[in-house]
Short mmCIF file of C-alpha atoms in Angstrom, two decimals:
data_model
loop_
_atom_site.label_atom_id
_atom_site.label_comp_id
_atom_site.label_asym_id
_atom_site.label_seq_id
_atom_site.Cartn_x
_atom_site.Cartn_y
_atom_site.Cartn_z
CA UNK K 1 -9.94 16.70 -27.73
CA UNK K 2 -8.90 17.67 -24.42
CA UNK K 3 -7.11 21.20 -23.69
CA UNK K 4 -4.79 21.82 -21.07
CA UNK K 5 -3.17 24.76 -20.36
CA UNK K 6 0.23 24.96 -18.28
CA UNK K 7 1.57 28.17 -17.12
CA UNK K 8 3.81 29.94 -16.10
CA UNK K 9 5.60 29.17 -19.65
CA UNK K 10 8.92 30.12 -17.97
CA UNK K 11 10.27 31.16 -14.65
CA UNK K 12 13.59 32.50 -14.00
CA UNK K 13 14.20 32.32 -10.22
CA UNK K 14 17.07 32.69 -7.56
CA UNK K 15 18.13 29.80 -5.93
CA UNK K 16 16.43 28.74 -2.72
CA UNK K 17 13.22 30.16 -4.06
CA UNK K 18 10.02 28.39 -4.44
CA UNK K 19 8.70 27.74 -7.18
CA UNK K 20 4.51 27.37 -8.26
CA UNK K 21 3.45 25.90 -11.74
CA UNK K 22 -0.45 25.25 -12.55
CA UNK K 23 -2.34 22.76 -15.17
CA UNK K 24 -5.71 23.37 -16.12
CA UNK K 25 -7.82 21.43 -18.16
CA UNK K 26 -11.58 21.79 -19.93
CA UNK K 27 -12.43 18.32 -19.09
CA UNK K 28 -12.43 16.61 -15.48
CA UNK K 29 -9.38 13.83 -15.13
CA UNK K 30 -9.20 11.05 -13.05
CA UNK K 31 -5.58 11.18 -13.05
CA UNK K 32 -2.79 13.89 -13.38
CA UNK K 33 0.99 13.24 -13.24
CA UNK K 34 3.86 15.73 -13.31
CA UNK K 35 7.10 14.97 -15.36
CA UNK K 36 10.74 16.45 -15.35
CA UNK K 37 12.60 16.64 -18.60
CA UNK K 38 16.27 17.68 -18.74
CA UNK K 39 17.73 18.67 -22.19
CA UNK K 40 18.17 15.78 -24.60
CA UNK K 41 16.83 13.45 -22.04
CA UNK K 42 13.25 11.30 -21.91
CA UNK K 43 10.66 13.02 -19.08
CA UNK K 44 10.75 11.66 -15.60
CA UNK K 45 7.91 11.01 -13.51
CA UNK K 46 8.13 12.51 -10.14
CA UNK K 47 4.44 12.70 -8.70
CA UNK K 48 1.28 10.95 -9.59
CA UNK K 49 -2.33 11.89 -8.32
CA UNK K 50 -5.16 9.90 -8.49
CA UNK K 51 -8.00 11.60 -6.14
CA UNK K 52 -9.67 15.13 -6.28
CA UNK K 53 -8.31 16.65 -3.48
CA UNK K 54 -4.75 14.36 -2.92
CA UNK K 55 -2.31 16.30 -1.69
CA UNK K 56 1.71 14.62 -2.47
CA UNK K 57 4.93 15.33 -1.81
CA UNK K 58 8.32 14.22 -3.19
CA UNK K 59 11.05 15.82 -1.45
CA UNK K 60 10.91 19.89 -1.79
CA UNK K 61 8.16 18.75 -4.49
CA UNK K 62 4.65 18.50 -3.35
CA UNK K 63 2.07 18.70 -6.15
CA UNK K 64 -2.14 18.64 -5.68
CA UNK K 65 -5.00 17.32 -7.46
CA UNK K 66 -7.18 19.92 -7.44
CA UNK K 67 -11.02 19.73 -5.94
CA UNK K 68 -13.00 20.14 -9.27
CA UNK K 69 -10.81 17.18 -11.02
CA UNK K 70 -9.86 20.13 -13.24
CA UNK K 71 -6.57 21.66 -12.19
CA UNK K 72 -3.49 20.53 -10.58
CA UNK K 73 -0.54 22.31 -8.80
CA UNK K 74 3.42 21.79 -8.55
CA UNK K 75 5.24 23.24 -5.69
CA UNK K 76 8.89 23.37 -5.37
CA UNK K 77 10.21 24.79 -2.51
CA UNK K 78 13.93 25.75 -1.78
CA UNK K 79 14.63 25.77 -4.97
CA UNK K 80 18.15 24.34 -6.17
CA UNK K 81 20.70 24.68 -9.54
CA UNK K 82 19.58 20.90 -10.39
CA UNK K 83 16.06 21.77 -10.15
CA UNK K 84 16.55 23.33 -13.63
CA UNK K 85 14.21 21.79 -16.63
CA UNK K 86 11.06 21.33 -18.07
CA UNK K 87 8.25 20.46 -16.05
CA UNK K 88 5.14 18.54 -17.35
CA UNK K 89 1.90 18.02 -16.49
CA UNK K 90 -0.31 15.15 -18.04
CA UNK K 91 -3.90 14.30 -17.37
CA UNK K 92 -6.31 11.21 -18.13
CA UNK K 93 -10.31 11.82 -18.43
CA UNK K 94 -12.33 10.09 -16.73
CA UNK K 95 -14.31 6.77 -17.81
CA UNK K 96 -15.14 6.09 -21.43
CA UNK K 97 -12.64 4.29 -23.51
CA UNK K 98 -10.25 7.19 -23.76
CA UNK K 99 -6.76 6.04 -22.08
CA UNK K 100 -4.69 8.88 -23.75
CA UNK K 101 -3.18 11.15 -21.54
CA UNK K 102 -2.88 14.81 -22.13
CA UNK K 103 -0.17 16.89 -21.56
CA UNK K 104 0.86 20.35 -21.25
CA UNK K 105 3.40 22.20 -23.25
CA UNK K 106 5.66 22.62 -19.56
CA UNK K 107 7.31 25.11 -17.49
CA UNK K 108 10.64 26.10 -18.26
CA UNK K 109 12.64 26.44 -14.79
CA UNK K 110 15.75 28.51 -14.92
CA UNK K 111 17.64 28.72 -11.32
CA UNK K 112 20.30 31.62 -10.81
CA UNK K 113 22.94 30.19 -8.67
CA UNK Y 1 17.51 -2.80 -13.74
CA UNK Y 2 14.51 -2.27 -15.16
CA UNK Y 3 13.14 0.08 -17.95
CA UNK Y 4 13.19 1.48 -21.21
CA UNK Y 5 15.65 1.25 -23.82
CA UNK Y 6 15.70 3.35 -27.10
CA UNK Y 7 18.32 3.15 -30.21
CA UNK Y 8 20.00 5.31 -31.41
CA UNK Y 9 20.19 8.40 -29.39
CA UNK Y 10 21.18 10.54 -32.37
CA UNK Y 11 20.33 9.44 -36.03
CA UNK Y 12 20.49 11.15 -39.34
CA UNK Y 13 18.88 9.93 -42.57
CA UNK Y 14 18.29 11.34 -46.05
CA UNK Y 15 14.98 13.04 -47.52
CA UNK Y 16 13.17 9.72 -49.29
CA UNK Y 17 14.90 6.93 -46.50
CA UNK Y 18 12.96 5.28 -43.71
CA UNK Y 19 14.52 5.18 -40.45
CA UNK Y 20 13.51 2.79 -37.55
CA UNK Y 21 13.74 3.83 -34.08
CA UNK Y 22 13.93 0.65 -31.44
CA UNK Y 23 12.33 1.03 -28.32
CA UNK Y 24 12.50 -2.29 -26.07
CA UNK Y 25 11.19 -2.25 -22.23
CA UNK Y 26 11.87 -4.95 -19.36
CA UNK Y 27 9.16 -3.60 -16.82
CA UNK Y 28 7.03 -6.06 -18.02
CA UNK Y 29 4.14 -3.58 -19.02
CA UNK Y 30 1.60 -3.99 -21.37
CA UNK Y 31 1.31 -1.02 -22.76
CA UNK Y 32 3.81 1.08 -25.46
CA UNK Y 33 3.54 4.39 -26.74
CA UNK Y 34 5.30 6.07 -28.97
CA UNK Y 35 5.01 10.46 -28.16
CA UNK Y 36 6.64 13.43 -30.31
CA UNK Y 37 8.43 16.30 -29.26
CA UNK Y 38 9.04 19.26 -30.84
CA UNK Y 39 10.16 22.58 -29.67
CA UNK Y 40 7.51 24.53 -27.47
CA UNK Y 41 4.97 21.90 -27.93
CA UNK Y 42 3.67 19.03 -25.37
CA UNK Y 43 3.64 15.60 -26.10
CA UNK Y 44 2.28 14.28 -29.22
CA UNK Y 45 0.94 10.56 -29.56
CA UNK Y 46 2.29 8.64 -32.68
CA UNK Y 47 0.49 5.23 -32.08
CA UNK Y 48 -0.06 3.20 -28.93
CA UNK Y 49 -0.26 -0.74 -28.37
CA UNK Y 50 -2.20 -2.12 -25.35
CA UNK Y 51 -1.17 -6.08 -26.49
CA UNK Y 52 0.95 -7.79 -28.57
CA UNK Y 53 0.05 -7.47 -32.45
CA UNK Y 54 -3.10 -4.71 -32.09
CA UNK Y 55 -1.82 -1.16 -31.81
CA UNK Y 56 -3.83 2.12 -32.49
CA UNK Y 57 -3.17 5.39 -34.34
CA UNK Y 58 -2.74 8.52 -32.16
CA UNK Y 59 -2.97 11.77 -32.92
CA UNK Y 60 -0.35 12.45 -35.44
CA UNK Y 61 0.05 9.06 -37.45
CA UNK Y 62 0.66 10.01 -40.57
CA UNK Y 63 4.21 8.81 -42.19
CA UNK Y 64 4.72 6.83 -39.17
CA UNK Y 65 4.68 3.00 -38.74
CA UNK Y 66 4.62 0.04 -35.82
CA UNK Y 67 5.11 -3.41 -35.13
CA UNK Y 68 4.60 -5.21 -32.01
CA UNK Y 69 5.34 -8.53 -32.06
CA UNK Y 70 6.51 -8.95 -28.88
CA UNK Y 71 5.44 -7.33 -25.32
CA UNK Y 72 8.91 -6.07 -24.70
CA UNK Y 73 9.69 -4.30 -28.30
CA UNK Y 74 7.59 -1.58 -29.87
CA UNK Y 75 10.02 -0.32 -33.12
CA UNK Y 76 8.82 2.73 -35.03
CA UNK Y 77 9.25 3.33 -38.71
CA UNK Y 78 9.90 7.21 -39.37
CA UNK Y 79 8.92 6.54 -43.42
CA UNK Y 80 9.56 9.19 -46.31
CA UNK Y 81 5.71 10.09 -46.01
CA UNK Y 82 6.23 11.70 -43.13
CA UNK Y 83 6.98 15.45 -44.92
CA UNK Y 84 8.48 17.05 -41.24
CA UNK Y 85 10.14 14.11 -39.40
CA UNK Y 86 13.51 15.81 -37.82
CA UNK Y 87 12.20 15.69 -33.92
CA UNK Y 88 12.64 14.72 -30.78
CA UNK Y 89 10.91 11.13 -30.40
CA UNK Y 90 9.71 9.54 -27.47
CA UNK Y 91 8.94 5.76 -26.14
CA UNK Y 92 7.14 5.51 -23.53
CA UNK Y 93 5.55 2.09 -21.40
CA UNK Y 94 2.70 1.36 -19.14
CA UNK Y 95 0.68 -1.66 -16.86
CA UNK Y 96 -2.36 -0.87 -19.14
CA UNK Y 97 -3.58 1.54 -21.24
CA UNK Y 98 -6.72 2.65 -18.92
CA UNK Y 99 -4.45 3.26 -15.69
CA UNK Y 100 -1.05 3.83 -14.22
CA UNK Y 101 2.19 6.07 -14.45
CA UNK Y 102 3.78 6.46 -17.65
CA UNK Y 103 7.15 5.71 -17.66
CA UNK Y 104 9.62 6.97 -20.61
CA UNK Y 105 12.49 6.01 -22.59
CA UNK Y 106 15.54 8.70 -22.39
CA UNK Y 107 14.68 9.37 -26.50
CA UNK Y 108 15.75 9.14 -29.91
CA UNK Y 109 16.50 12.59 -31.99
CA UNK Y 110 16.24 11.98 -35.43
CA UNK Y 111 17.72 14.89 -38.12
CA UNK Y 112 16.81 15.01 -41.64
CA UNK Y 113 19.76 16.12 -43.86
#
């Protein structure tokens, strides 16, 4: 199946920060979304991508579909105490039958007031 | 408003009981998913329905169950096969199974006593 790494694993930062997270994957997806999970709650989509090269932005969040379809960014910039979480990336391949996304095991965010 | 709905939040059951986890959506999307989470780890599929009555086993199965009789409802039967089942589980809906943004319930945590 498909592998994805996510890193950093964790980040501890200072508010008004910013903040970089990367996905990469071994196979090339047509799709990547990022995801926001606070404790005990159900992951929140807050950017999806759909072309190599898309650049999108969400508030401070702007994330990127990277050029070779196998690596995507998350940006957060002036980072803030709600901005605390896990963030997830998730990937579809491209063509064939396979519909399952992929995701990453996150990035724990910890903001310092 | 629209979206997902998942009962109960919290739920304990005995070693040897099945336990059924509801998971009802009024986005009007065809397709249901069932994911779960456990500590550290991304998102594992359960099983996945694209229509009503056909669903497909994901990646881990095994001791788990589904029904979908109707396009809004997707239930999931945690059964006393299943040998590790105290998790974090996930619903999740989208248009179809090939394309478009995910969209989750807020999740069920089950604990085996």
């Amino acid at each position: 199946g498909q592998q994805l790494n996510q890193s950093p694993q964790s980040m501890f930062i200072q508010e008004g920060e910013d903040v970089s997270m990367n996905c990469t994957s071994s196979s090339i997806f047509n799709t990547w979304l990022w995801y926001k999970q606070e404790p005990g709650e159900g992951p929140v989509l807050l950017i999806a991508l759909y072309k190599a090269g898309e650049l999108t932005s969400n508030g401070r969040l702007t994330a990127q579909f990277g050029i070779t379809r196998k690596d995507s960014f998350l940006n957060i910039s002036a980072s803030i105490p709600s901005d605390v979480g896990i963030y997830f990336c998730a990937g579809r391949v491209s063509g064939g039958s396979n519909y399952k996304l992929t995701f990453g095991k996150g990035t724990l965010l910890t903001v310092n007031p | 408003d629209g979206g997902i709905t998942q009962s109960p939040k919290y739920l304990f059951r005995k070693e040897g009981q099945n336990v059924t986890l509801s998971c009802e959506q009024n986005l009007n999307h065809d397709a249901m998913y069932w994911y779960r989470q456990d500590p550290g780890q991304g998102l594992r599929l359960i099983y996945y329905s694209q229509i009503v009555n056909d669903f497909q086993k994901g990646d881990i199965a095994e001791g788990y169950s589904v029904s979908r009789e109707k396009k809004e409802s997707f239930p999931l039967t945690v059964t006393s096969a299943q040998k590790n089942p105290t998790a974090f589980y996930l619903c999740a809906s989208s248009t179809s199974g090939t394309t478009g943004e995910l969209f989750f319930g807020e999740g069920s945590r089950l604990t085996v006593l």
